[in-house]
Amino acid sequence: MFYVVVCPNCKTPRVIEDNVKNVTCFKCGKRLSTKHLRIFFKTDDLREARMALGLLNAKINGKEDEFTCIFKE
Ligand SMILES: [Zn+2]
């Protein structure tokens, strides 16, 4: 399973795998515990995860305050 998450520190979205416990943000270098990250999108398909990531990036670049509500469960 792949999750699309956003770094709470610098708002950079990324794709992680569900078995990963900790990641280091490649942009700001902050260490993130994945269980505390908000999951914007879940999928078994990496291509789909990347598409969601691209969409999220576009949303963030366009209107940052709206990005938290584009993927509601
Ligand atoms: Zn970051």
mmCIF file of N, CA and C and ligand atoms in Angstrom:
data_model
loop_
_atom_site.group_PDB
_atom_site.id
_atom_site.type_symbol
_atom_site.label_atom_id
_atom_site.label_comp_id
_atom_site.label_asym_id
_atom_site.label_seq_id
_atom_site.Cartn_x
_atom_site.Cartn_y
_atom_site.Cartn_z
ATOM 1 N N MET A 1 0.840 -1.204 0.000
ATOM 2 C CA MET A 1 0.000 0.000 0.000
ATOM 3 C C MET A 1 0.878 1.258 0.000
ATOM 4 N N PHE A 2 0.484 2.230 -0.779
ATOM 5 C CA PHE A 2 1.209 3.500 -0.831
ATOM 6 C C PHE A 2 0.321 4.608 -0.271
ATOM 7 N N TYR A 3 0.954 5.492 0.498
ATOM 8 C CA TYR A 3 0.236 6.629 1.052
ATOM 9 C C TYR A 3 0.817 7.920 0.492
ATOM 10 N N VAL A 4 -0.045 8.857 0.233
ATOM 11 C CA VAL A 4 0.416 10.197 -0.124
ATOM 12 C C VAL A 4 0.262 11.061 1.125
ATOM 13 N N VAL A 5 1.369 11.614 1.576
ATOM 14 C CA VAL A 5 1.375 12.422 2.797
ATOM 15 C C VAL A 5 2.042 13.764 2.509
ATOM 16 N N VAL A 6 1.892 14.694 3.462
ATOM 17 C CA VAL A 6 2.495 16.016 3.309
ATOM 18 C C VAL A 6 3.343 16.299 4.543
ATOM 19 N N CYS A 7 4.552 16.764 4.338
ATOM 20 C CA CYS A 7 5.410 17.156 5.455
ATOM 21 C C CYS A 7 4.743 18.302 6.213
ATOM 22 N N PRO A 8 4.497 18.139 7.516
ATOM 23 C CA PRO A 8 3.829 19.209 8.267
ATOM 24 C C PRO A 8 4.713 20.442 8.449
ATOM 25 N N ASN A 9 5.997 20.271 8.255
ATOM 26 C CA ASN A 9 6.937 21.375 8.440
ATOM 27 C C ASN A 9 7.028 22.285 7.219
ATOM 28 N N CYS A 10 7.182 21.685 6.042
ATOM 29 C CA CYS A 10 7.389 22.513 4.844
ATOM 30 C C CYS A 10 6.311 22.307 3.789
ATOM 31 N N LYS A 11 5.324 21.439 4.073
ATOM 32 C CA LYS A 11 4.187 21.227 3.175
ATOM 33 C C LYS A 11 4.572 20.562 1.852
ATOM 34 N N THR A 12 5.653 19.826 1.839
ATOM 35 C CA THR A 12 6.031 19.116 0.624
ATOM 36 C C THR A 12 5.364 17.745 0.601
ATOM 37 N N PRO A 13 4.579 17.456 -0.408
ATOM 38 C CA PRO A 13 3.945 16.144 -0.476
ATOM 39 C C PRO A 13 4.910 15.066 -0.956
ATOM 40 N N ARG A 14 4.661 13.842 -0.535
ATOM 41 C CA ARG A 14 5.489 12.719 -0.961
ATOM 42 C C ARG A 14 4.700 11.430 -0.861
ATOM 43 N N VAL A 15 5.210 10.396 -1.520
ATOM 44 C CA VAL A 15 4.607 9.073 -1.455
ATOM 45 C C VAL A 15 5.453 8.220 -0.519
ATOM 46 N N ILE A 16 4.794 7.521 0.401
ATOM 47 C CA ILE A 16 5.502 6.581 1.271
ATOM 48 C C ILE A 16 4.820 5.218 1.186
ATOM 49 N N GLU A 17 5.567 4.183 1.550
ATOM 50 C CA GLU A 17 4.969 2.859 1.637
ATOM 51 C C GLU A 17 4.462 2.652 3.058
ATOM 52 N N ASP A 18 3.417 1.837 3.188
ATOM 53 C CA ASP A 18 2.767 1.710 4.500
ATOM 54 C C ASP A 18 3.609 0.982 5.548
ATOM 55 N N ASN A 19 4.663 0.303 5.133
ATOM 56 C CA ASN A 19 5.494 -0.388 6.123
ATOM 57 C C ASN A 19 6.643 0.483 6.630
ATOM 58 N N VAL A 20 6.707 1.718 6.168
ATOM 59 C CA VAL A 20 7.775 2.630 6.592
ATOM 60 C C VAL A 20 7.332 3.367 7.851
ATOM 61 N N LYS A 21 8.181 3.355 8.880
ATOM 62 C CA LYS A 21 7.813 3.982 10.150
ATOM 63 C C LYS A 21 8.289 5.430 10.258
ATOM 64 N N ASN A 22 9.446 5.687 9.710
ATOM 65 C CA ASN A 22 10.019 7.032 9.780
ATOM 66 C C ASN A 22 10.599 7.406 8.426
ATOM 67 N N VAL A 23 10.398 8.647 8.058
ATOM 68 C CA VAL A 23 11.020 9.156 6.830
ATOM 69 C C VAL A 23 11.660 10.506 7.149
ATOM 70 N N THR A 24 12.662 10.849 6.366
ATOM 71 C CA THR A 24 13.254 12.173 6.488
ATOM 72 C C THR A 24 12.819 12.986 5.279
ATOM 73 N N CYS A 25 12.252 14.137 5.547
ATOM 74 C CA CYS A 25 11.776 14.983 4.456
ATOM 75 C C CYS A 25 12.959 15.381 3.584
ATOM 76 N N PHE A 26 12.848 15.132 2.279
ATOM 77 C CA PHE A 26 13.963 15.444 1.378
ATOM 78 C C PHE A 26 14.098 16.941 1.163
ATOM 79 N N LYS A 27 13.084 17.692 1.496
ATOM 80 C CA LYS A 27 13.139 19.141 1.277
ATOM 81 C C LYS A 27 13.688 19.883 2.496
ATOM 82 N N CYS A 28 13.076 19.674 3.662
ATOM 83 C CA CYS A 28 13.489 20.449 4.840
ATOM 84 C C CYS A 28 14.343 19.625 5.794
ATOM 85 N N GLY A 29 14.466 18.306 5.547
ATOM 86 C CA GLY A 29 15.336 17.476 6.384
ATOM 87 C C GLY A 29 14.732 17.056 7.709
ATOM 88 N N LYS A 30 13.471 17.393 7.941
ATOM 89 C CA LYS A 30 12.825 17.023 9.194
ATOM 90 C C LYS A 30 12.501 15.526 9.215
ATOM 91 N N ARG A 31 12.714 14.909 10.368
ATOM 92 C CA ARG A 31 12.405 13.503 10.529
ATOM 93 C C ARG A 31 10.937 13.352 10.919
ATOM 94 N N LEU A 32 10.234 12.522 10.176
ATOM 95 C CA LEU A 32 8.788 12.417 10.362
ATOM 96 C C LEU A 32 8.401 10.995 10.723
ATOM 97 N N SER A 33 7.606 10.869 11.755
ATOM 98 C CA SER A 33 7.043 9.587 12.114
ATOM 99 C C SER A 33 5.766 9.403 11.297
ATOM 100 N N THR A 34 5.740 8.383 10.457
ATOM 101 C CA THR A 34 4.642 8.293 9.485
ATOM 102 C C THR A 34 3.278 8.086 10.136
ATOM 103 N N LYS A 35 3.247 7.526 11.332
ATOM 104 C CA LYS A 35 1.930 7.322 11.954
ATOM 105 C C LYS A 35 1.295 8.636 12.406
ATOM 106 N N HIS A 36 2.094 9.692 12.496
ATOM 107 C CA HIS A 36 1.545 10.999 12.859
ATOM 108 C C HIS A 36 1.225 11.858 11.645
ATOM 109 N N LEU A 37 1.547 11.358 10.476
ATOM 110 C CA LEU A 37 1.293 12.146 9.274
ATOM 111 C C LEU A 37 -0.147 11.970 8.824
ATOM 112 N N ARG A 38 -0.679 13.022 8.306
ATOM 113 C CA ARG A 38 -2.015 12.937 7.743
ATOM 114 C C ARG A 38 -1.943 12.292 6.355
ATOM 115 N N ILE A 39 -2.778 11.298 6.154
ATOM 116 C CA ILE A 39 -2.771 10.592 4.877
ATOM 117 C C ILE A 39 -3.827 11.204 3.963
ATOM 118 N N PHE A 40 -3.367 11.688 2.822
ATOM 119 C CA PHE A 40 -4.274 12.341 1.892
ATOM 120 C C PHE A 40 -4.868 11.362 0.895
ATOM 121 N N PHE A 41 -4.144 10.298 0.633
ATOM 122 C CA PHE A 41 -4.586 9.357 -0.390
ATOM 123 C C PHE A 41 -3.922 8.016 -0.131
ATOM 124 N N LYS A 42 -4.668 6.928 -0.303
ATOM 125 C CA LYS A 42 -4.131 5.573 -0.136
ATOM 126 C C LYS A 42 -4.422 4.779 -1.379
ATOM 127 N N THR A 43 -3.456 4.017 -1.828
ATOM 128 C CA THR A 43 -3.684 3.169 -2.986
ATOM 129 C C THR A 43 -2.668 2.034 -3.035
ATOM 130 N N ASP A 44 -3.026 0.960 -3.717
ATOM 131 C CA ASP A 44 -2.084 -0.136 -3.948
ATOM 132 C C ASP A 44 -1.247 0.102 -5.191
ATOM 133 N N ASP A 45 -1.644 1.075 -5.962
ATOM 134 C CA ASP A 45 -1.038 1.320 -7.258
ATOM 135 C C ASP A 45 -0.095 2.525 -7.182
ATOM 136 N N LEU A 46 1.181 2.274 -7.393
ATOM 137 C CA LEU A 46 2.163 3.358 -7.296
ATOM 138 C C LEU A 46 1.904 4.459 -8.325
ATOM 139 N N ARG A 47 1.447 4.052 -9.504
ATOM 140 C CA ARG A 47 1.153 5.070 -10.529
ATOM 141 C C ARG A 47 0.041 6.001 -10.079
ATOM 142 N N GLU A 48 -0.957 5.410 -9.431
ATOM 143 C CA GLU A 48 -2.071 6.198 -8.928
ATOM 144 C C GLU A 48 -1.591 7.136 -7.810
ATOM 145 N N ALA A 49 -0.712 6.608 -6.955
ATOM 146 C CA ALA A 49 -0.147 7.419 -5.874
ATOM 147 C C ALA A 49 0.612 8.614 -6.451
ATOM 148 N N ARG A 50 1.355 8.363 -7.526
ATOM 149 C CA ARG A 50 2.131 9.447 -8.151
ATOM 150 C C ARG A 50 1.214 10.477 -8.803
ATOM 151 N N MET A 51 0.109 9.999 -9.357
ATOM 152 C CA MET A 51 -0.860 10.928 -9.930
ATOM 153 C C MET A 51 -1.459 11.812 -8.845
ATOM 154 N N ALA A 52 -1.801 11.187 -7.720
ATOM 155 C CA ALA A 52 -2.363 11.939 -6.599
ATOM 156 C C ALA A 52 -1.339 12.945 -6.075
ATOM 157 N N LEU A 53 -0.081 12.529 -6.063
ATOM 158 C CA LEU A 53 1.002 13.408 -5.621
ATOM 159 C C LEU A 53 1.107 14.634 -6.538
ATOM 160 N N GLY A 54 1.019 14.377 -7.836
ATOM 161 C CA GLY A 54 1.088 15.470 -8.802
ATOM 162 C C GLY A 54 -0.064 16.448 -8.631
ATOM 163 N N LEU A 55 -1.222 15.889 -8.394
ATOM 164 C CA LEU A 55 -2.423 16.702 -8.187
ATOM 165 C C LEU A 55 -2.288 17.551 -6.928
ATOM 166 N N LEU A 56 -1.768 16.915 -5.896
ATOM 167 C CA LEU A 56 -1.582 17.600 -4.623
ATOM 168 C C LEU A 56 -0.563 18.726 -4.771
ATOM 169 N N ASN A 57 0.509 18.452 -5.484
ATOM 170 C CA ASN A 57 1.520 19.473 -5.762
ATOM 171 C C ASN A 57 0.920 20.664 -6.479
ATOM 172 N N ALA A 58 0.104 20.373 -7.475
ATOM 173 C CA ALA A 58 -0.532 21.434 -8.251
ATOM 174 C C ALA A 58 -1.451 22.267 -7.375
ATOM 175 N N LYS A 59 -2.184 21.585 -6.523
ATOM 176 C CA LYS A 59 -3.101 22.277 -5.618
ATOM 177 C C LYS A 59 -2.345 23.171 -4.642
ATOM 178 N N ILE A 60 -1.253 22.628 -4.102
ATOM 179 C CA ILE A 60 -0.475 23.393 -3.128
ATOM 180 C C ILE A 60 0.125 24.626 -3.783
ATOM 181 N N ASN A 61 0.632 24.441 -5.000
ATOM 182 C CA ASN A 61 1.234 25.569 -5.705
ATOM 183 C C ASN A 61 0.199 26.614 -6.085
ATOM 184 N N GLY A 62 -1.007 26.141 -6.361
ATOM 185 C CA GLY A 62 -2.055 27.066 -6.747
ATOM 186 C C GLY A 62 -2.656 27.784 -5.559
ATOM 187 N N LYS A 63 -3.168 27.005 -4.626
ATOM 188 C CA LYS A 63 -3.846 27.601 -3.476
ATOM 189 C C LYS A 63 -3.574 26.784 -2.240
ATOM 190 N N GLU A 64 -2.621 27.212 -1.493
ATOM 191 C CA GLU A 64 -2.132 26.423 -0.378
ATOM 192 C C GLU A 64 -3.200 26.116 0.684
ATOM 193 N N ASP A 65 -4.045 27.079 0.977
ATOM 194 C CA ASP A 65 -5.006 26.845 2.064
ATOM 195 C C ASP A 65 -6.129 25.898 1.682
ATOM 196 N N GLU A 66 -6.221 25.562 0.404
ATOM 197 C CA GLU A 66 -7.281 24.635 0.012
ATOM 198 C C GLU A 66 -6.824 23.180 -0.040
ATOM 199 N N PHE A 67 -5.519 22.963 0.075
ATOM 200 C CA PHE A 67 -5.027 21.623 -0.204
ATOM 201 C C PHE A 67 -5.440 20.589 0.839
ATOM 202 N N THR A 68 -5.761 21.013 2.055
ATOM 203 C CA THR A 68 -6.105 20.052 3.096
ATOM 204 C C THR A 68 -7.424 19.349 2.833
ATOM 205 N N CYS A 69 -8.235 19.880 1.940
ATOM 206 C CA CYS A 69 -9.556 19.286 1.760
ATOM 207 C C CYS A 69 -9.756 18.618 0.401
ATOM 208 N N ILE A 70 -8.697 18.410 -0.369
ATOM 209 C CA ILE A 70 -8.943 17.824 -1.686
ATOM 210 C C ILE A 70 -9.156 16.313 -1.641
ATOM 211 N N PHE A 71 -8.592 15.646 -0.662
ATOM 212 C CA PHE A 71 -8.800 14.201 -0.548
ATOM 213 C C PHE A 71 -9.498 13.893 0.758
ATOM 214 N N LYS A 72 -10.783 13.911 0.729
ATOM 215 C CA LYS A 72 -11.527 13.563 1.940
ATOM 216 C C LYS A 72 -11.845 12.090 1.921
ATOM 217 N N GLU A 73 -11.765 11.475 3.076
ATOM 218 C CA GLU A 73 -12.103 10.055 3.064
ATOM 219 C C GLU A 73 -13.607 9.865 3.150
HETATM 220 ZN ZN ZN B 1 9.619 19.003 5.024
#
